[in-house]
PDB file of C-alpha atoms in Angstrom:
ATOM      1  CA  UNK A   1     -15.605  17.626  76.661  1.00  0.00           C
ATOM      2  CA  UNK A   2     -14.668  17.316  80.478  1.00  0.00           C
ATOM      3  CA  UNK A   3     -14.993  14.546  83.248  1.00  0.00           C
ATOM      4  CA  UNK A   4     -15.156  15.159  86.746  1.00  0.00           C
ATOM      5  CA  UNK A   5     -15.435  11.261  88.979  1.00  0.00           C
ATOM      6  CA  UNK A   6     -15.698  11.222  92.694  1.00  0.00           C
ATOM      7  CA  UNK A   7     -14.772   8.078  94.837  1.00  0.00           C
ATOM      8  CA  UNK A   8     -14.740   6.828  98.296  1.00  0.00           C
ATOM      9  CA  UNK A   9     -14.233   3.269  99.879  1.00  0.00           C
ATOM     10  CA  UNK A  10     -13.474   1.270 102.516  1.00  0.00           C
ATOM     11  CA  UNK A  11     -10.132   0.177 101.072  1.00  0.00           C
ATOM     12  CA  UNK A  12      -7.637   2.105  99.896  1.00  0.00           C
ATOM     13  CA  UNK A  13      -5.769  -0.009  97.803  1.00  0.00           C
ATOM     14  CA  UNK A  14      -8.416  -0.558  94.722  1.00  0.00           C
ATOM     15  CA  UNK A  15      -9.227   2.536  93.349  1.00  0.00           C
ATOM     16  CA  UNK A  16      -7.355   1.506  89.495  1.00  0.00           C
ATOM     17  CA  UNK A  17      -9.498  -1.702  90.093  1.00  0.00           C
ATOM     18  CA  UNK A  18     -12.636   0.087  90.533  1.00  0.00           C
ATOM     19  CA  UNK A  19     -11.848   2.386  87.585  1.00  0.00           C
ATOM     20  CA  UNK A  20     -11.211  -0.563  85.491  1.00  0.00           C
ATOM     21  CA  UNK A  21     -14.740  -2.048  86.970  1.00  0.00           C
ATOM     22  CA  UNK A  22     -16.422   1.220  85.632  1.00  0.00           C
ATOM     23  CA  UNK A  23     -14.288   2.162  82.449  1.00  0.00           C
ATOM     24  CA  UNK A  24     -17.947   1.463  80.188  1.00  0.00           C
ATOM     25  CA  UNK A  25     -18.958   4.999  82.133  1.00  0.00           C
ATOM     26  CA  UNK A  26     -15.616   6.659  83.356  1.00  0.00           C
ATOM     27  CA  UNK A  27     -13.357   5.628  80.387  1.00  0.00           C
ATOM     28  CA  UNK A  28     -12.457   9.624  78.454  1.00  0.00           C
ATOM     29  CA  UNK A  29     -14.228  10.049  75.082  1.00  0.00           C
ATOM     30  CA  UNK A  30     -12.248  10.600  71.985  1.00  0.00           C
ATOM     31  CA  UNK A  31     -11.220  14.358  71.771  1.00  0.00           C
ATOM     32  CA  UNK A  32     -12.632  16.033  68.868  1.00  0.00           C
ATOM     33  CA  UNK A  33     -10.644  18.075  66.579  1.00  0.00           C
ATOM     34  CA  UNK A  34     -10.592  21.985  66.259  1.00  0.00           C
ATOM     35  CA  UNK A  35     -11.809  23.606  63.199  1.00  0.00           C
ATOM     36  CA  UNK A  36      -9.414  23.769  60.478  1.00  0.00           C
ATOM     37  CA  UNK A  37      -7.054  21.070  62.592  1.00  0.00           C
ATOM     38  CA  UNK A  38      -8.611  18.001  61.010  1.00  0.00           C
ATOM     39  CA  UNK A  39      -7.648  14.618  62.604  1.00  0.00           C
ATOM     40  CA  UNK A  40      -5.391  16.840  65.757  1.00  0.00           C
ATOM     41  CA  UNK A  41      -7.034  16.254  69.164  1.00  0.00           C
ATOM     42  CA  UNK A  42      -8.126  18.582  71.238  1.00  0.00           C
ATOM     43  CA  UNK A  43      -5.331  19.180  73.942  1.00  0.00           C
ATOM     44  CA  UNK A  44      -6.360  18.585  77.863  1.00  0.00           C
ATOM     45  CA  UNK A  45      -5.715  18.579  81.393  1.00  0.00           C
ATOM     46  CA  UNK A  46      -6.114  16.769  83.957  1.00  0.00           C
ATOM     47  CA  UNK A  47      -5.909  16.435  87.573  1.00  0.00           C
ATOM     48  CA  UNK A  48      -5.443  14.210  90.241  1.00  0.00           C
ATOM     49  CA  UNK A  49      -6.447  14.670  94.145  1.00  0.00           C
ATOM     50  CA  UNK A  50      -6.412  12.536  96.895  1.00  0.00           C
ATOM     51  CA  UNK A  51      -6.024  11.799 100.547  1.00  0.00           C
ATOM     52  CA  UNK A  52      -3.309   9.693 101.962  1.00  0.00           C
ATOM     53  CA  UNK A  53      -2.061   9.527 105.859  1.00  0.00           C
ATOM     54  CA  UNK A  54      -3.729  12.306 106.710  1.00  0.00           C
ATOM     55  CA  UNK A  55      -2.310  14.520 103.863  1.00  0.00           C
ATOM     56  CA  UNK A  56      -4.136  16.211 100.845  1.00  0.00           C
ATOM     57  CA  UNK A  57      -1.927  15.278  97.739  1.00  0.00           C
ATOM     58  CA  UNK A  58      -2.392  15.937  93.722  1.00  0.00           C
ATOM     59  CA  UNK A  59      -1.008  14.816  90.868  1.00  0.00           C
ATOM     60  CA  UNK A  60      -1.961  16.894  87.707  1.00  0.00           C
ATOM     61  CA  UNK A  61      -0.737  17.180  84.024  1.00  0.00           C
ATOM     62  CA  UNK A  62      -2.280  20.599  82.677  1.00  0.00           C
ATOM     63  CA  UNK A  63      -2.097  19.763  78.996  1.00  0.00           C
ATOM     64  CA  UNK A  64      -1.796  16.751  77.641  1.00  0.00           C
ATOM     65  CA  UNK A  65      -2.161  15.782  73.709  1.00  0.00           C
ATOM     66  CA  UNK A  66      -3.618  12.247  73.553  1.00  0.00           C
ATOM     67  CA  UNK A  67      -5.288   9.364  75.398  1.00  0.00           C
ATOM     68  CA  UNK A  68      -5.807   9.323  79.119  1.00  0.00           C
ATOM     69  CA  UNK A  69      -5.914   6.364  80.634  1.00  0.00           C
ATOM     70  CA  UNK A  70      -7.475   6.665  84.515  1.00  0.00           C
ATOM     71  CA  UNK A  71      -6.373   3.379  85.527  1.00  0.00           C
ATOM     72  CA  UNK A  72      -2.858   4.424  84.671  1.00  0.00           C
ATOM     73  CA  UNK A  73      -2.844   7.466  86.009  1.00  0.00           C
ATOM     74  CA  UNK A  74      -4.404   5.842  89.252  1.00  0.00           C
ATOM     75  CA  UNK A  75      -2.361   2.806  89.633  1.00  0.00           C
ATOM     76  CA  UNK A  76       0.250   3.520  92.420  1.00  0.00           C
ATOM     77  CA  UNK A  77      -2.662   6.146  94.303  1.00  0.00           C
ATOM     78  CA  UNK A  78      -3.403   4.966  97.924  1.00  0.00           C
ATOM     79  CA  UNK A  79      -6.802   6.386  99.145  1.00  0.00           C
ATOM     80  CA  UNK A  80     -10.220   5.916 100.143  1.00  0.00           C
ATOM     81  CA  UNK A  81     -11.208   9.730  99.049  1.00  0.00           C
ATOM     82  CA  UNK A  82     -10.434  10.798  95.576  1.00  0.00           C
ATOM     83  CA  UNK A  83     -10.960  13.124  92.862  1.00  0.00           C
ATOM     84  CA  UNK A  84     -10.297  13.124  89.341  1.00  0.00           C
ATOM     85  CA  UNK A  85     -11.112  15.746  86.671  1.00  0.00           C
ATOM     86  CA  UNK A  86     -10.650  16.257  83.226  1.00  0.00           C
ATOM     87  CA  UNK A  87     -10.893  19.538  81.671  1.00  0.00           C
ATOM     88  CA  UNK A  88     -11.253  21.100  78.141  1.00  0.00           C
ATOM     89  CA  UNK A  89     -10.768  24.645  79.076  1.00  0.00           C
ATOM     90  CA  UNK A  90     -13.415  27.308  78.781  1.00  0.00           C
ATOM     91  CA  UNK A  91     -11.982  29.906  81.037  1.00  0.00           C
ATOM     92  CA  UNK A  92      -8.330  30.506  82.261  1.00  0.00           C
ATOM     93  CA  UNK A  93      -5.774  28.785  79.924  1.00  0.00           C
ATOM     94  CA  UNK A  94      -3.508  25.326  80.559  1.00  0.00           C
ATOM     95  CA  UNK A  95      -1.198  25.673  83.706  1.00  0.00           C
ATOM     96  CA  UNK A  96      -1.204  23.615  87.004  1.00  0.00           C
ATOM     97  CA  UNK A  97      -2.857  26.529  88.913  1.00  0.00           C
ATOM     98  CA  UNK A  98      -5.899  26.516  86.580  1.00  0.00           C
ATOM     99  CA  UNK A  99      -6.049  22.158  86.748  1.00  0.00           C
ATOM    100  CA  UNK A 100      -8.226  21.061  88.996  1.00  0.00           C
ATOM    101  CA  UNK A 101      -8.687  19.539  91.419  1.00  0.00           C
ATOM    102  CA  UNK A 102      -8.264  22.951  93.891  1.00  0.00           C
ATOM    103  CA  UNK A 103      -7.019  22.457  97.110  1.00  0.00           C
ATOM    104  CA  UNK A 104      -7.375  25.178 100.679  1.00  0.00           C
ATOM    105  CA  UNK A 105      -6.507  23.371 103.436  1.00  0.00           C
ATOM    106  CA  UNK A 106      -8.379  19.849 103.746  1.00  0.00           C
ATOM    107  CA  UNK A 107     -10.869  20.687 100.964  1.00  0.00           C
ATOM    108  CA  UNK A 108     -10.713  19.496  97.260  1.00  0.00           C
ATOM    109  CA  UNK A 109     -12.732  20.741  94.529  1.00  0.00           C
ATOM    110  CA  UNK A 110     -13.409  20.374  90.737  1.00  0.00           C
ATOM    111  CA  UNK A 111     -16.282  21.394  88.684  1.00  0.00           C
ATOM    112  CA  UNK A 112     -17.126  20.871  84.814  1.00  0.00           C
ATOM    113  CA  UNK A 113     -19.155  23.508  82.773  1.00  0.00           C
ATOM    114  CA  UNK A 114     -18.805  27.670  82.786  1.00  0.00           C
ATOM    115  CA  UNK A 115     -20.249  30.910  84.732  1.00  0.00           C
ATOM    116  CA  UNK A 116     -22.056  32.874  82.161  1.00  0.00           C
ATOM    117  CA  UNK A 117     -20.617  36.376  81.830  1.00  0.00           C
ATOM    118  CA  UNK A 118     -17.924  35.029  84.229  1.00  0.00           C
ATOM    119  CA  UNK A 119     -15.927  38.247  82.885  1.00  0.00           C
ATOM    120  CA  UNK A 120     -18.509  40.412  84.250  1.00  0.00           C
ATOM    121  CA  UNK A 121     -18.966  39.153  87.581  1.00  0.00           C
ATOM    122  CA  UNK A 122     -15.653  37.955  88.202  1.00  0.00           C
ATOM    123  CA  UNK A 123     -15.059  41.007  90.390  1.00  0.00           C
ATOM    124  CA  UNK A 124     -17.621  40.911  92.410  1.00  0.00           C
ATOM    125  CA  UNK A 125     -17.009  37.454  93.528  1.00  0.00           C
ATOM    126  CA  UNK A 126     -14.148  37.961  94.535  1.00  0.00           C
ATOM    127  CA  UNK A 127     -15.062  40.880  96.708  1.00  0.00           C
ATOM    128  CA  UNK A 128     -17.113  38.460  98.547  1.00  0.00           C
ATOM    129  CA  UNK A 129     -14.042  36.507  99.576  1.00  0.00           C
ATOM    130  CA  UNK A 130     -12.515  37.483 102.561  1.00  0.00           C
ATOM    131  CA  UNK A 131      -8.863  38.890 101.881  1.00  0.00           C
ATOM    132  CA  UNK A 132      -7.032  35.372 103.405  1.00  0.00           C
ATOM    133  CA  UNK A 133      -8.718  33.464 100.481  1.00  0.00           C
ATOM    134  CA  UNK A 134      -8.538  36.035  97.786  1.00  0.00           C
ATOM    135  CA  UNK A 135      -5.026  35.811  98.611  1.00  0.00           C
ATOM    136  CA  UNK A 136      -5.221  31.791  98.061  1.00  0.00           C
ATOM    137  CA  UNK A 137      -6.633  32.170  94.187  1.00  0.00           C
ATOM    138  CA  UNK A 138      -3.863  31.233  92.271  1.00  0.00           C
ATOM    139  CA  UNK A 139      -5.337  30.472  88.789  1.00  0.00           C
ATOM    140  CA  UNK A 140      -7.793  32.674  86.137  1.00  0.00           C
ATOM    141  CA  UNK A 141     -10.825  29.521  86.052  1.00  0.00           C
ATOM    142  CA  UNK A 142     -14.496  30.717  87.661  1.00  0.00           C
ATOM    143  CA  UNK A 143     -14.452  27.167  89.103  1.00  0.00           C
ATOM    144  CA  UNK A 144     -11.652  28.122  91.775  1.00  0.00           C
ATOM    145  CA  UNK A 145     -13.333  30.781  92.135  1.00  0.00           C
ATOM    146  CA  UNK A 146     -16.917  29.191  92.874  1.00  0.00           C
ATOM    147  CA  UNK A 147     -14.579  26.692  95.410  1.00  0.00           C
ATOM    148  CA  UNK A 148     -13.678  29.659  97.203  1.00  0.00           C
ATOM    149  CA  UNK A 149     -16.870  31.346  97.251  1.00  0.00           C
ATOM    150  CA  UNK A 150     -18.377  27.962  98.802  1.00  0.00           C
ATOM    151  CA  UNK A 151     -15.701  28.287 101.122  1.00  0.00           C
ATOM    152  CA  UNK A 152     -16.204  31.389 102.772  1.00  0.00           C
ATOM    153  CA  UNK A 153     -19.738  30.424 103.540  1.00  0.00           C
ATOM    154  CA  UNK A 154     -18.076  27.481 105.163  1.00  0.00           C
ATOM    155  CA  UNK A 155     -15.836  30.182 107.219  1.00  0.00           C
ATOM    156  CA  UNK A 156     -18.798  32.168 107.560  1.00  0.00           C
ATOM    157  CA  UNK A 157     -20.578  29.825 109.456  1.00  0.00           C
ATOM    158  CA  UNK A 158     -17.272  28.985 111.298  1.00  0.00           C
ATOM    159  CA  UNK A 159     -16.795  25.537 110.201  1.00  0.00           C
ATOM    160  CA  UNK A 160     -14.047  25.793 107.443  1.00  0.00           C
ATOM    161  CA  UNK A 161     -11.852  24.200 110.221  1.00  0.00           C
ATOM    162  CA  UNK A 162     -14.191  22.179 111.971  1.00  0.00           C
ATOM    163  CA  UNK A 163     -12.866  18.330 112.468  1.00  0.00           C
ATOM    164  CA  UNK A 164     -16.229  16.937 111.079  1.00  0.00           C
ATOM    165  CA  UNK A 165     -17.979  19.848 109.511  1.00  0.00           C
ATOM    166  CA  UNK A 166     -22.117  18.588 109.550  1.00  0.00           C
ATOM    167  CA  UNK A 167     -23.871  17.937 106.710  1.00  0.00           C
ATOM    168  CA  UNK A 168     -26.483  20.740 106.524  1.00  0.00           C
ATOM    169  CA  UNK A 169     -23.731  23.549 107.000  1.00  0.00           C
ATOM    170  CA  UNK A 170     -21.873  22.453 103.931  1.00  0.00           C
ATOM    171  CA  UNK A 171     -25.477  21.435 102.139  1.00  0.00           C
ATOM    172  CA  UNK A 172     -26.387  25.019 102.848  1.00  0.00           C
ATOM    173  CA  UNK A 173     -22.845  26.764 102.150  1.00  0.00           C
ATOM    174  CA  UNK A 174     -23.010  24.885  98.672  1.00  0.00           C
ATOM    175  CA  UNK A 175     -26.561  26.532  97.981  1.00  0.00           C
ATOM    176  CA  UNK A 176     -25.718  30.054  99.277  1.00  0.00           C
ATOM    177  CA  UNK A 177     -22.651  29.796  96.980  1.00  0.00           C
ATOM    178  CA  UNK A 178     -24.614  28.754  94.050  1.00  0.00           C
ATOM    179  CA  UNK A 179     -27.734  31.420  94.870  1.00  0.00           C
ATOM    180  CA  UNK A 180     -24.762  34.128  94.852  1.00  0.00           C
ATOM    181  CA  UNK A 181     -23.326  32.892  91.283  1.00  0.00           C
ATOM    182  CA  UNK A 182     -27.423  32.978  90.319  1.00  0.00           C
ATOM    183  CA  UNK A 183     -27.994  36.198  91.391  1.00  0.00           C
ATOM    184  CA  UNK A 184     -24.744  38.238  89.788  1.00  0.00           C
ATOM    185  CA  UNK A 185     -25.507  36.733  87.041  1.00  0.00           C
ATOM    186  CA  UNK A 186     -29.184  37.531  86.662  1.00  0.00           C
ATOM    187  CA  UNK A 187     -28.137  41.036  87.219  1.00  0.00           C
ATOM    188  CA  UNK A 188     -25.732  41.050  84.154  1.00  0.00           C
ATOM    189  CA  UNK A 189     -28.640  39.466  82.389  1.00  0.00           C
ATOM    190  CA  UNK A 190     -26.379  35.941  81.589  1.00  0.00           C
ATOM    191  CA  UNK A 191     -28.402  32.768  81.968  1.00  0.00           C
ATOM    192  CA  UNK A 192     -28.024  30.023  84.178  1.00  0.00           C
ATOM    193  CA  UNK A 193     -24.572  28.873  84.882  1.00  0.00           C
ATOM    194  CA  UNK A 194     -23.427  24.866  84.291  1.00  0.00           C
ATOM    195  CA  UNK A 195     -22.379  24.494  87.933  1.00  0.00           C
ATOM    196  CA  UNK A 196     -21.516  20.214  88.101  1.00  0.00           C
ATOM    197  CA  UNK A 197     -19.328  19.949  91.179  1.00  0.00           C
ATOM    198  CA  UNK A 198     -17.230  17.796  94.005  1.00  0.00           C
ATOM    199  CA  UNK A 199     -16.076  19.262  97.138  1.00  0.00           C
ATOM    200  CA  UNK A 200     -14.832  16.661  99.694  1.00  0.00           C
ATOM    201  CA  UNK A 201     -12.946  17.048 102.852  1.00  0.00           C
ATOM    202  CA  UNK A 202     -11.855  13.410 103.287  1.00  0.00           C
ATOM    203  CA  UNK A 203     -14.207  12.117 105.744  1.00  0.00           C
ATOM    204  CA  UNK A 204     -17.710  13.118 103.209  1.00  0.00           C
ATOM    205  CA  UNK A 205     -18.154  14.134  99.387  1.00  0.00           C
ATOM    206  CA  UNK A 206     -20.630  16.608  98.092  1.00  0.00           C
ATOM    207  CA  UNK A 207     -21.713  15.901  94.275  1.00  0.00           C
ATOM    208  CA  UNK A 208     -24.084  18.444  92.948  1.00  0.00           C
ATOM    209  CA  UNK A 209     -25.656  18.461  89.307  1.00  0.00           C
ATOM    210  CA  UNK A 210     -26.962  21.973  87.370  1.00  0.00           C
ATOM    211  CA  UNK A 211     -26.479  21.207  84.075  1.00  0.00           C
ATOM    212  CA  UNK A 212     -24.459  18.382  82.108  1.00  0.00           C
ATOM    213  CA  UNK A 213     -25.581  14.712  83.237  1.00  0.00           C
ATOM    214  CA  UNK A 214     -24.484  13.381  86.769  1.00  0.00           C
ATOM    215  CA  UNK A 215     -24.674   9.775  88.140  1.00  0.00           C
ATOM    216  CA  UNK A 216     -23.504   7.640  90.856  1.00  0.00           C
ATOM    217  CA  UNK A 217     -23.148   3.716  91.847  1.00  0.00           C
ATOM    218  CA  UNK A 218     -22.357   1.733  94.879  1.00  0.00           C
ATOM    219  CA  UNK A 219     -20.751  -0.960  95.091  1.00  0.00           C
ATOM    220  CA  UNK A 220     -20.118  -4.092  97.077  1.00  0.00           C
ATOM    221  CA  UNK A 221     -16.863  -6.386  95.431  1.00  0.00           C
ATOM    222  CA  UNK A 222     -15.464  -6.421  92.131  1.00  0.00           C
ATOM    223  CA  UNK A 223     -17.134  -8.684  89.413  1.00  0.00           C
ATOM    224  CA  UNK A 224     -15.317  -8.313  86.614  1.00  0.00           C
ATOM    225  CA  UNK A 225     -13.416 -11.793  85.884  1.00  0.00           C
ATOM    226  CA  UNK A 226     -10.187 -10.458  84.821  1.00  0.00           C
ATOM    227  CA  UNK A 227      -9.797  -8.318  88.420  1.00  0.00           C
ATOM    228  CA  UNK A 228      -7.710 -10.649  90.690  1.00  0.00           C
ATOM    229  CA  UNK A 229      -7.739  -9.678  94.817  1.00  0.00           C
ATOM    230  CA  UNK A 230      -4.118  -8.763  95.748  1.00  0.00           C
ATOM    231  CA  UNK A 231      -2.455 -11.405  97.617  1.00  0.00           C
ATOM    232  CA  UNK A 232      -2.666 -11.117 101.721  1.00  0.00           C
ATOM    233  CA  UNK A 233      -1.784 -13.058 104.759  1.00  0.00           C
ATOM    234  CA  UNK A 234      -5.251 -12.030 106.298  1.00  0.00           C
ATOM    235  CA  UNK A 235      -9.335 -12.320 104.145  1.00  0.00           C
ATOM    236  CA  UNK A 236      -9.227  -8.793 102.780  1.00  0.00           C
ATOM    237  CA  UNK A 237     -12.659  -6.800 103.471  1.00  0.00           C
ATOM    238  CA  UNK A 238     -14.945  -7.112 100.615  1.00  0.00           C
ATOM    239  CA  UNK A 239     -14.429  -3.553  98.554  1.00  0.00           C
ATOM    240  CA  UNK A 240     -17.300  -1.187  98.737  1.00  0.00           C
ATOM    241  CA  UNK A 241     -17.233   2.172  96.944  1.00  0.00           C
ATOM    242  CA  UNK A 242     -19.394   4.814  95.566  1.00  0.00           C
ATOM    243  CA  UNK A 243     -18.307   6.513  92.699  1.00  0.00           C
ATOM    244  CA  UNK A 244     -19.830   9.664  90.854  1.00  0.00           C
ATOM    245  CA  UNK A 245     -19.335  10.542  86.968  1.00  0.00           C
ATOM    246  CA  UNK A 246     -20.276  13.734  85.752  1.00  0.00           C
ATOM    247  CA  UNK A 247     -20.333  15.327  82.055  1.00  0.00           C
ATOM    248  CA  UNK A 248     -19.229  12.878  79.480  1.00  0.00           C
ATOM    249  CA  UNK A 249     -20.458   9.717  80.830  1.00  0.00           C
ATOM    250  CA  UNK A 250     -20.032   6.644  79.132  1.00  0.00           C
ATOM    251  CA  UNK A 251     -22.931   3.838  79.236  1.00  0.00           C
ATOM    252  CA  UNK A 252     -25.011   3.720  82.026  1.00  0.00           C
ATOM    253  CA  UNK A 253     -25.408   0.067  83.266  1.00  0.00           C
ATOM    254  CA  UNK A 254     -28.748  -0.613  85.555  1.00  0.00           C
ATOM    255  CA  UNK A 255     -26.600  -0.104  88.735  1.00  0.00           C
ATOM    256  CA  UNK A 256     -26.211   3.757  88.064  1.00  0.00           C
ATOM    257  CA  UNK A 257     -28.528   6.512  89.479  1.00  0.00           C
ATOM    258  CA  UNK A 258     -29.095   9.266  87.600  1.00  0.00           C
ATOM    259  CA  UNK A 259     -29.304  12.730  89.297  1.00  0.00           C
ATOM    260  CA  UNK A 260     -31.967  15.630  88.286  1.00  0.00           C
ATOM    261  CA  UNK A 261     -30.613  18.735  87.562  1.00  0.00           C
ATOM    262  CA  UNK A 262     -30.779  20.860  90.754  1.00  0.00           C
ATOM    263  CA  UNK A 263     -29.932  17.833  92.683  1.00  0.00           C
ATOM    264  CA  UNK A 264     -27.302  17.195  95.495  1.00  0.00           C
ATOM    265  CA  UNK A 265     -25.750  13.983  96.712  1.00  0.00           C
ATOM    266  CA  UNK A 266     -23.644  13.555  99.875  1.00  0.00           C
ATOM    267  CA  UNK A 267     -21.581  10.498 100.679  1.00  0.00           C
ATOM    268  CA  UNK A 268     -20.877  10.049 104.303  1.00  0.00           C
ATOM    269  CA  UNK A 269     -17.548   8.410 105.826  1.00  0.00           C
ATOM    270  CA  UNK A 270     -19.477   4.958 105.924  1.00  0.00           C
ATOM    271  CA  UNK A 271     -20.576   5.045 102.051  1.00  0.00           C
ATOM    272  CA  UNK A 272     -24.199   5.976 103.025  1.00  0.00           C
ATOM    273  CA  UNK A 273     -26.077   8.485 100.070  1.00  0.00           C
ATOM    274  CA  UNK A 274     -28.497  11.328 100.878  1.00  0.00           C
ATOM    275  CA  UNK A 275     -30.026  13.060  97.982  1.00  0.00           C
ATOM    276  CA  UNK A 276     -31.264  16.650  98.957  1.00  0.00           C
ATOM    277  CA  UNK A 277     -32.313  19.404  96.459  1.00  0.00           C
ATOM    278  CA  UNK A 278     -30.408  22.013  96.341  1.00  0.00           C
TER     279      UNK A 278
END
């Protein structure tokens, strides 16, 4: 079980309302219970990440025994740009430095699903990291490890730092990184790698699917009857959001796009989509 959601808006004041709007798809499953530990819940983590005032903040709980409730966990969050991730561990144990979401520098990350053979490739991915960002792997998961190896394509291609990195760098950073993980593991023999990720840095968000289902909506308002606007002096802006779910999704309403595996979706600063394969 895992959940990884990705949101920007033109507010930043709704996001618990537009996680209430969407709880049908977004709302965690119903841990199931280890062999021999009938009726005990799986334990998870999750994690938090966000951008507020020109800061990159997190909030993250690395094991927790129970229900999650996103809109909860969301409520006092101010931010147009924000990712949330639930994770059911499959490599590196519960502690805050294997929770995602990552963070170097303005970029956040989270993935859901597993490098094959991670064991067997882990050191030569990191050998393809230049030293600065070996130095910044803090955790044992392949996933900060893949966020890092997108990265230094990124610094590569000198635009790790770049104000308003363009589209088709990152686009083709993502798919170098993702060729690389292909390729190691091909030559270990381990078949293809689950690779569902995020990356943002605050301004666009990169959503690709190989593997576990991946969707996305946009949105203009909030319908639901029971969502009141806040109070204000001035007529607020109508919300508008897109949000992507991947892994456990709930039910799909007729509004959701589904993504094909090998897919990519970028959402630009003014809540545009592009679909590219990757």
């Amino acid at each position: 079980m895992g959940r990884l959601i990705g949101y920007m808006a033109n507010r930043t004041d709704r996001l618990a309302a537009a996680l209430h709007q969407e709880r049908a798809v977004v709302a965690p499953r119903p841990s199931i219970p280890p062999a021999g530990a009938e009726g005990v819940p799986k334990p998870v983590g999750w994690g938090l990440g966000f951008y507020q005032n020109g800061e990159v903040l997190h909030k993250k709980r690395p094991q927790l025994t129970g229900t999650l409730d996103w809109e909860a966990v969301a409520r006092d969050v101010v931010s147009d740009c924000v990712l949330l991730h639930l994770r059911q561990p499959t490599v590196g144990d519960f502690r805050t430095q294997n929770t995602h979401p990552f963070r170097m520098r303005k970029w956040l990350f989270a993935h859901t699903g597993t490098i094959e053979r991670f064991s067997a490739i882990e050191e030569s991915l990191r050998a393809s990291l230049p030293e600065f960002m070996q130095r910044n792997v803090r955790g044992t998961t392949d996933s900060e490890l893949l966020f890092h190896l997108v990265l230094s394509f990124l610094h590569d291609a000198g635009h790790l730092d770049a104000p308003a990195p363009r589209e088709q760098i990152v686009t083709a950073a993502i798919r170098s990184a993702v060729a690389l993980v292909d390729r190691l593991c091909a030559e270990v023999k381990a078949p293809t790698s689950q690779i569902n990720m995020v990356l943002t840095e605050g301004r666009t968000m990169y959503a690709l699917r190989r593997g576990g289902p991946m969707a996305y909506v946009e949105r203009r308002g909030i319908h639901d009857a029971d969502i009141d606007e806040p109070p204000s002096r001035t007529k607020p802006t109508m919300l508008r959001y897109v949000m992507v779910v991947a892994e456990d999704v709930g039910d799909l309403g007729a509004d959701w796009h589904s993504l094909e595996s090998g897919e990519l979706v970028v959402v630009d600063r003014q809540l545009d989509v592009h679909r590219h394969a990757c």
